[in-house]
Short mmCIF file of C-alpha atoms and ligand atoms in Angstrom, two decimals:
data_model
loop_
_atom_site.label_atom_id
_atom_site.label_comp_id
_atom_site.label_asym_id
_atom_site.label_seq_id
_atom_site.Cartn_x
_atom_site.Cartn_y
_atom_site.Cartn_z
CA MET A 1 -21.25 65.02 42.14
CA THR A 2 -17.95 64.11 41.42
CA PRO A 3 -18.57 60.73 40.97
CA GLU A 4 -21.53 61.98 38.18
CA ARG A 5 -19.02 60.80 35.32
CA LEU A 6 -18.65 57.39 36.93
CA TYR A 7 -22.38 57.20 37.70
CA LEU A 8 -23.35 58.55 34.22
CA SER A 9 -21.02 56.19 32.61
CA ARG A 10 -22.89 53.07 34.44
CA ARG A 11 -26.17 54.87 33.17
CA ARG A 12 -25.27 54.90 29.46
CA PHE A 13 -24.15 51.41 29.70
CA LEU A 14 -27.28 50.00 31.25
CA ALA A 15 -29.53 52.42 29.12
CA ALA A 16 -27.63 50.92 25.96
CA GLY A 17 -28.15 47.59 27.39
CA VAL A 18 -31.40 47.65 27.76
CA ALA A 19 -32.64 49.82 24.77
CA ALA A 20 -30.64 46.51 22.71
CA ALA A 21 -32.99 44.17 24.50
CA ALA A 22 -36.16 45.75 24.46
CA GLY A 23 -37.65 48.84 22.94
CA ALA A 24 -39.96 50.21 25.95
CA ALA A 25 -36.54 49.96 27.57
CA VAL A 26 -35.24 54.22 27.69
CA THR A 27 -38.69 55.15 29.92
CA ALA A 28 -37.78 51.85 32.06
CA ALA A 29 -34.20 52.98 33.18
CA CYS A 30 -35.64 56.91 33.49
CA ARG A 31 -38.28 55.72 36.12
CA PRO A 32 -37.14 54.31 39.93
CA ALA A 33 -37.08 50.57 39.83
CA ALA A 34 -39.27 48.23 41.45
CA THR A 35 -38.41 48.14 45.19
CA GLU A 36 -36.43 45.72 46.75
CA GLN A 37 -38.60 45.69 49.67
CA PRO A 38 -41.47 43.89 48.51
CA GLY A 39 -44.62 45.10 51.03
CA PHE A 40 -42.80 48.30 52.61
CA CYS A 41 -45.48 50.42 50.65
CA THR A 42 -48.51 48.52 51.24
CA GLY A 43 -50.05 50.29 54.15
CA ALA A 44 -47.98 52.64 54.75
CA ARG A 45 -49.19 56.12 55.58
CA ALA A 46 -49.11 59.58 55.90
CA LEU A 47 -50.81 61.80 58.42
CA ALA A 48 -51.39 64.16 55.09
CA ASP A 49 -50.82 63.75 51.36
CA SER A 50 -49.28 67.17 51.00
CA ASP A 51 -46.90 69.49 52.35
CA GLU A 52 -47.94 72.82 54.03
CA THR A 53 -47.98 74.48 50.37
CA GLY A 54 -50.10 71.75 48.68
CA ALA A 55 -47.54 69.75 47.07
CA SER A 56 -48.81 66.06 47.23
CA LEU A 57 -45.99 63.72 48.76
CA THR A 58 -43.78 61.74 46.19
CA ALA A 59 -44.81 57.96 46.20
CA CYS A 60 -43.65 55.89 48.51
CA GLU A 61 -42.20 53.75 45.81
CA SER A 62 -40.00 56.04 44.50
CA ILE A 63 -38.40 57.41 48.06
CA ILE A 64 -37.41 53.52 48.46
CA SER A 65 -35.99 53.38 44.97
CA TYR A 66 -34.43 56.01 44.09
CA ASN A 67 -31.56 56.82 46.51
CA ASN A 68 -27.94 58.52 46.86
CA TYR A 69 -26.22 56.12 49.61
CA TYR A 70 -22.53 56.04 47.89
CA GLU A 71 -22.07 53.38 50.84
CA PHE A 72 -24.00 51.00 48.83
CA SER A 73 -24.15 52.21 45.10
CA LEU A 74 -23.24 55.38 42.76
CA ASP A 75 -26.37 53.85 40.93
CA LYS A 76 -29.80 55.54 42.71
CA GLU A 77 -31.85 52.86 41.25
CA ASP A 78 -29.48 50.06 42.26
CA VAL A 79 -28.91 51.35 45.98
CA ALA A 80 -31.86 49.94 47.75
CA GLN A 81 -31.08 46.01 45.96
CA GLN A 82 -27.00 46.46 47.25
CA ALA A 83 -28.54 47.87 50.75
CA GLY A 84 -31.70 45.07 50.87
CA ALA A 85 -29.65 42.45 53.53
CA PHE A 86 -28.20 45.25 55.68
CA SER A 87 -29.21 44.86 59.29
CA THR A 88 -29.12 47.76 61.34
CA SER A 89 -29.98 45.88 64.73
CA PRO A 90 -28.41 45.91 67.09
CA TRP A 91 -27.20 49.79 66.59
CA THR A 92 -25.92 52.37 68.85
CA VAL A 93 -25.31 56.15 68.81
CA THR A 94 -22.62 57.75 70.63
CA VAL A 95 -22.90 61.52 71.93
CA GLY A 96 -19.94 63.11 72.82
CA GLY A 97 -16.93 65.62 72.65
CA LEU A 98 -17.50 69.18 73.92
CA VAL A 99 -20.77 67.71 76.45
CA GLY A 100 -21.12 67.51 79.80
CA LYS A 101 -22.82 64.39 79.98
CA ALA A 102 -21.80 62.25 76.91
CA ARG A 103 -23.60 59.24 76.30
CA THR A 104 -24.11 56.38 73.94
CA PHE A 105 -27.74 55.32 73.33
CA THR A 106 -29.14 51.95 71.61
CA VAL A 107 -32.15 52.88 68.98
CA GLU A 108 -34.38 51.29 70.93
CA GLU A 109 -33.33 53.96 74.06
CA LEU A 110 -33.88 56.97 71.52
CA LEU A 111 -37.26 55.55 70.35
CA ALA A 112 -38.42 55.39 74.33
CA ALA A 113 -36.64 58.89 75.20
CA TYR A 114 -38.15 61.28 72.34
CA PRO A 115 -41.48 60.90 70.99
CA GLN A 116 -41.84 60.83 67.10
CA GLU A 117 -43.94 62.84 65.44
CA GLU A 118 -44.50 62.88 61.32
CA ARG A 119 -42.98 65.86 59.38
CA ILE A 120 -43.81 66.56 55.98
CA TYR A 121 -40.73 68.03 54.31
CA ARG A 122 -39.12 68.54 50.70
CA MET A 123 -35.93 67.39 49.98
CA ARG A 124 -33.58 68.94 47.54
CA CYS A 125 -30.60 67.37 46.12
CA VAL A 126 -27.90 69.29 44.52
CA GLU A 127 -28.35 67.11 41.64
CA ALA A 128 -31.31 69.49 40.89
CA TRP A 129 -34.03 66.43 41.43
CA SER A 130 -36.85 66.86 44.77
CA MET A 131 -38.95 64.79 46.58
CA VAL A 132 -41.66 65.62 49.60
CA VAL A 133 -41.29 63.16 52.02
CA PRO A 134 -43.48 62.65 55.12
CA TRP A 135 -40.45 61.29 57.96
CA THR A 136 -41.02 60.13 61.19
CA GLY A 137 -38.86 61.50 63.98
CA PHE A 138 -37.67 63.91 66.56
CA GLY A 139 -36.08 67.18 66.92
CA LEU A 140 -32.11 66.72 67.51
CA ALA A 141 -32.44 69.92 69.58
CA SER A 142 -34.02 68.04 72.39
CA LEU A 143 -31.00 65.46 72.20
CA LEU A 144 -28.49 68.30 72.13
CA ALA A 145 -30.03 69.62 75.64
CA ASP A 146 -29.85 65.97 77.35
CA VAL A 147 -25.69 65.68 76.77
CA ALA A 148 -25.48 69.30 77.51
CA PRO A 149 -23.25 71.13 75.44
CA LEU A 150 -20.16 72.94 76.49
CA PRO A 151 -19.92 77.00 76.25
CA THR A 152 -17.04 75.80 73.94
CA ALA A 153 -18.97 73.68 71.29
CA ARG A 154 -19.77 75.91 68.33
CA PHE A 155 -20.69 72.92 65.56
CA VAL A 156 -22.13 69.17 65.48
CA ARG A 157 -19.97 66.79 63.51
CA PHE A 158 -21.98 63.48 62.70
CA GLU A 159 -20.43 60.46 61.52
CA SER A 160 -21.61 57.62 59.41
CA VAL A 161 -21.20 53.83 59.95
CA TYR A 162 -18.43 52.12 58.54
CA ASP A 163 -18.43 48.55 57.71
CA PRO A 164 -16.98 47.59 54.64
CA ASP A 165 -17.55 43.79 54.58
CA ARG A 166 -21.30 44.74 54.79
CA MET A 167 -21.19 47.88 52.32
CA PRO A 168 -20.05 47.48 49.24
CA GLY A 169 -19.49 51.14 47.97
CA GLN A 170 -16.67 51.60 50.74
CA LYS A 171 -14.75 49.44 49.10
CA ALA A 172 -14.70 51.37 45.58
CA ASN A 173 -12.41 53.74 47.07
CA VAL A 174 -14.61 56.75 44.81
CA ILE A 175 -15.12 58.99 48.43
CA ASP A 176 -13.66 59.20 51.55
CA PHE A 177 -15.38 56.69 54.09
CA PRO A 178 -16.87 57.25 57.05
CA TYR A 179 -19.23 59.60 55.52
CA VAL A 180 -19.23 62.79 57.63
CA GLU A 181 -21.11 65.96 57.77
CA GLY A 182 -21.91 68.94 60.26
CA LEU A 183 -24.29 71.57 61.28
CA ARG A 184 -23.51 75.14 63.23
CA LEU A 185 -24.46 74.40 66.78
CA ASP A 186 -27.64 76.69 65.75
CA GLU A 187 -28.71 75.17 62.84
CA ALA A 188 -28.64 71.86 64.78
CA ARG A 189 -30.72 73.13 67.64
CA HIS A 190 -33.10 74.93 65.14
CA ASP A 191 -36.69 73.53 65.03
CA LEU A 192 -37.01 72.08 61.24
CA THR A 193 -33.73 70.04 61.79
CA ILE A 194 -34.80 66.04 62.48
CA LEU A 195 -33.29 62.72 63.22
CA ALA A 196 -35.55 60.65 61.44
CA THR A 197 -35.98 57.33 62.29
CA GLY A 198 -39.00 56.14 59.89
CA LEU A 199 -41.14 57.21 56.29
CA TYR A 200 -44.43 56.84 55.86
CA GLY A 201 -45.51 55.63 59.16
CA LYS A 202 -42.70 52.85 59.08
CA PRO A 203 -39.39 52.33 60.27
CA LEU A 204 -37.05 54.02 57.79
CA PRO A 205 -35.95 51.40 55.30
CA VAL A 206 -32.02 50.45 54.67
CA GLN A 207 -31.67 52.87 51.54
CA ASP A 208 -33.06 55.85 53.07
CA GLY A 209 -30.47 55.88 56.31
CA ALA A 210 -31.84 53.49 58.93
CA PRO A 211 -32.00 53.02 61.63
CA ILE A 212 -31.70 57.29 61.97
CA ARG A 213 -30.10 59.91 59.78
CA LEU A 214 -30.05 63.69 60.02
CA VAL A 215 -32.81 65.72 58.01
CA VAL A 216 -31.80 69.49 57.66
CA PRO A 217 -34.84 70.36 54.84
CA TRP A 218 -33.78 73.84 53.97
CA LYS A 219 -30.32 72.53 52.85
CA TYR A 220 -29.36 70.34 50.01
CA GLY A 221 -29.82 66.39 50.59
CA PHE A 222 -26.20 65.54 51.02
CA LYS A 223 -26.02 67.48 54.78
CA SER A 224 -28.90 64.72 55.88
CA ILE A 225 -26.81 61.98 56.54
CA LYS A 226 -27.83 58.40 56.87
CA ALA A 227 -27.00 55.64 59.29
CA ILE A 228 -25.71 58.10 61.93
CA VAL A 229 -23.24 56.03 64.76
CA LYS A 230 -21.73 59.35 66.32
CA ILE A 231 -22.93 62.62 66.92
CA GLU A 232 -19.77 64.92 68.51
CA LEU A 233 -19.93 68.73 69.72
CA VAL A 234 -16.95 70.48 68.25
CA GLU A 235 -15.57 73.69 68.42
CA GLU A 236 -13.95 73.52 64.65
CA MET A 237 -16.16 73.67 61.52
CA PRO A 238 -16.19 70.14 60.46
CA VAL A 239 -15.01 69.26 57.41
CA SER A 240 -18.07 67.33 55.33
CA THR A 241 -17.39 64.44 52.90
CA TRP A 242 -18.30 66.61 49.51
CA THR A 243 -16.54 69.49 50.79
CA LYS A 244 -13.29 67.42 51.24
CA GLN A 245 -14.02 65.82 47.74
CA SER A 246 -14.35 68.87 46.19
CA PRO A 247 -14.41 71.65 47.60
CA GLY A 248 -15.37 74.47 44.60
CA GLU A 249 -18.35 72.88 44.03
CA TYR A 250 -19.97 71.78 48.02
CA GLY A 251 -19.76 73.98 51.06
CA PHE A 252 -20.25 73.25 54.32
CA TYR A 253 -23.78 75.38 54.67
CA ALA A 254 -24.73 73.84 51.48
CA ASN A 255 -27.98 75.82 52.05
CA VAL A 256 -30.70 75.68 48.86
CA ASN A 257 -30.06 78.56 46.99
CA PRO A 258 -31.49 79.00 43.10
CA GLN A 259 -29.14 82.02 42.47
CA VAL A 260 -26.11 80.38 43.28
CA ASP A 261 -25.14 77.40 40.31
CA HIS A 262 -23.36 74.71 41.11
CA PRO A 263 -20.00 74.91 38.46
CA ARG A 264 -21.26 72.49 36.65
CA TRP A 265 -25.13 73.16 36.32
CA SER A 266 -28.08 75.54 37.14
CA GLN A 267 -29.70 75.52 40.43
CA ALA A 268 -32.39 77.65 39.52
CA SER A 269 -34.83 74.94 38.88
CA GLU A 270 -35.47 71.46 40.02
CA ARG A 271 -37.38 67.73 38.83
CA ARG A 272 -39.80 67.13 41.24
CA ILE A 273 -39.94 63.29 40.86
CA GLY A 274 -43.32 62.25 40.06
CA GLU A 275 -44.22 65.34 37.93
CA LEU A 276 -43.43 66.39 34.01
CA GLN A 277 -42.80 69.71 34.47
CA ARG A 278 -39.62 71.47 36.15
CA ARG A 279 -40.08 73.47 39.15
CA PRO A 280 -38.47 76.59 40.51
CA THR A 281 -36.27 76.17 43.18
CA LEU A 282 -36.77 78.28 46.36
CA LEU A 283 -34.83 80.18 48.49
CA PHE A 284 -33.72 78.05 51.81
CA ASN A 285 -36.13 75.32 49.66
CA GLY A 286 -39.02 77.22 50.46
CA TYR A 287 -38.05 77.47 54.36
CA GLY A 288 -36.72 80.90 54.50
CA ASP A 289 -39.41 82.40 56.95
CA ARG A 290 -38.38 79.94 59.34
CA VAL A 291 -34.53 79.70 58.67
CA ALA A 292 -33.38 82.81 57.24
CA GLY A 293 -32.66 84.63 60.31
CA LEU A 294 -30.05 82.02 60.91
CA TYR A 295 -27.72 83.51 57.94
CA ALA A 296 -28.04 87.36 58.60
CA GLY A 297 -25.20 89.41 57.49
CA MET A 298 -23.45 86.52 55.72
CA ASP A 299 -23.26 86.34 51.86
CA LEU A 300 -24.86 83.40 50.42
CA GLY A 301 -22.46 83.10 47.20
CA LYS A 302 -19.30 83.48 49.03
CA ASP A 303 -20.59 80.77 51.77
CA TYR A 304 -21.97 78.22 49.79
N1 MTE B 401 -24.28 58.41 54.70
C1 MTE B 401 -24.84 59.19 53.15
N2 MTE B 401 -25.53 59.59 53.74
C2 MTE B 401 -26.12 60.17 52.88
C3 MTE B 401 -25.38 60.09 51.49
C4 MTE B 401 -24.70 59.04 51.24
O1 MTE B 401 -24.12 58.68 50.15
N3 MTE B 401 -24.22 58.54 52.29
N4 MTE B 401 -25.99 60.73 50.02
C5 MTE B 401 -26.93 62.24 50.54
C6 MTE B 401 -27.84 62.47 49.54
S1 MTE B 401 -26.96 63.08 47.96
C7 MTE B 401 -29.11 62.96 49.55
S2 MTE B 401 -29.82 63.44 47.93
C8 MTE B 401 -29.76 62.44 50.53
C9 MTE B 401 -30.82 61.01 49.64
O2 MTE B 401 -31.71 60.71 51.04
P1 MTE B 401 -32.56 59.53 50.25
O3 MTE B 401 -32.11 58.29 49.47
O4 MTE B 401 -33.31 58.87 51.74
O5 MTE B 401 -33.85 60.49 49.25
O6 MTE B 401 -29.11 61.46 51.30
C10 MTE B 401 -27.58 61.34 51.89
N5 MTE B 401 -27.03 61.51 52.87
MO1 MO B 402 -27.90 64.76 47.01
#
């Protein structure tokens, strides 16, 4: 992603530093760092150990220590540490815009109103790495139904928390904050689209988007916005953070597609965290039988 240059130079700097200090350092720098949340993965449990295709779950330790979350750090292996002290309570989510019943929910109200279920999803980052994650959450469709979208509503706009005093990355001026994302209303209502509140059977760690984040498994990971405070039904297509940052590289749809390369790298294959061999990337991240119909008649190369 655009700050990649910054990220890479930081990585090179880190790798050089450790390599100078110790011989084994290069492998250490390439492996997810030890978690800043000791104990999270102890007793963390999913209901199954693989996804519906038989692919193994990514280790809990990796999911909580290798993160993209620019509000905290550009360095994936530093996010957990930067996020360690961030308190996510109290927290409210305001749902409004073109709806008949606008409402502000506390997280406790959301948890009480919507039964939580486990969903094991593949997560494919636009940077060509991937994981298999056992989320806990609920369908966004149920929440949307309860606020009664008006006929004029065509898109859903999501906004993350803006709190530069507590989020060091928001002071860095690398990308515009708050982080914003959007979905077409039919995508938002799709059964696969969830709001996640947990991971491996426990409440979501801060670095993974606590207390509540979106998960849209057939799209690149950047669509799955973390730490949501606002959900708005709107008429116009929202401009997402990454589209605003670099429109030629990141479109609104961001459907996983091995045939549509990023201008700076191939999207044909991916590095599954914890595996040695690269895997071929699947159209719609392997969820095509469920979601391809949403894009009938569209040119996926153009509407990226
Ligand atoms: N608010 C916010 N949401 C975000 C991001 C971010 O930087 N800020 N990064 C995105 C990207 S690029 C990815 S790949 C996923 C990573 O989720 P994970 O760290 O839980 O694996 O979160 C997405 N959601
Ligand atoms: Mo990503």
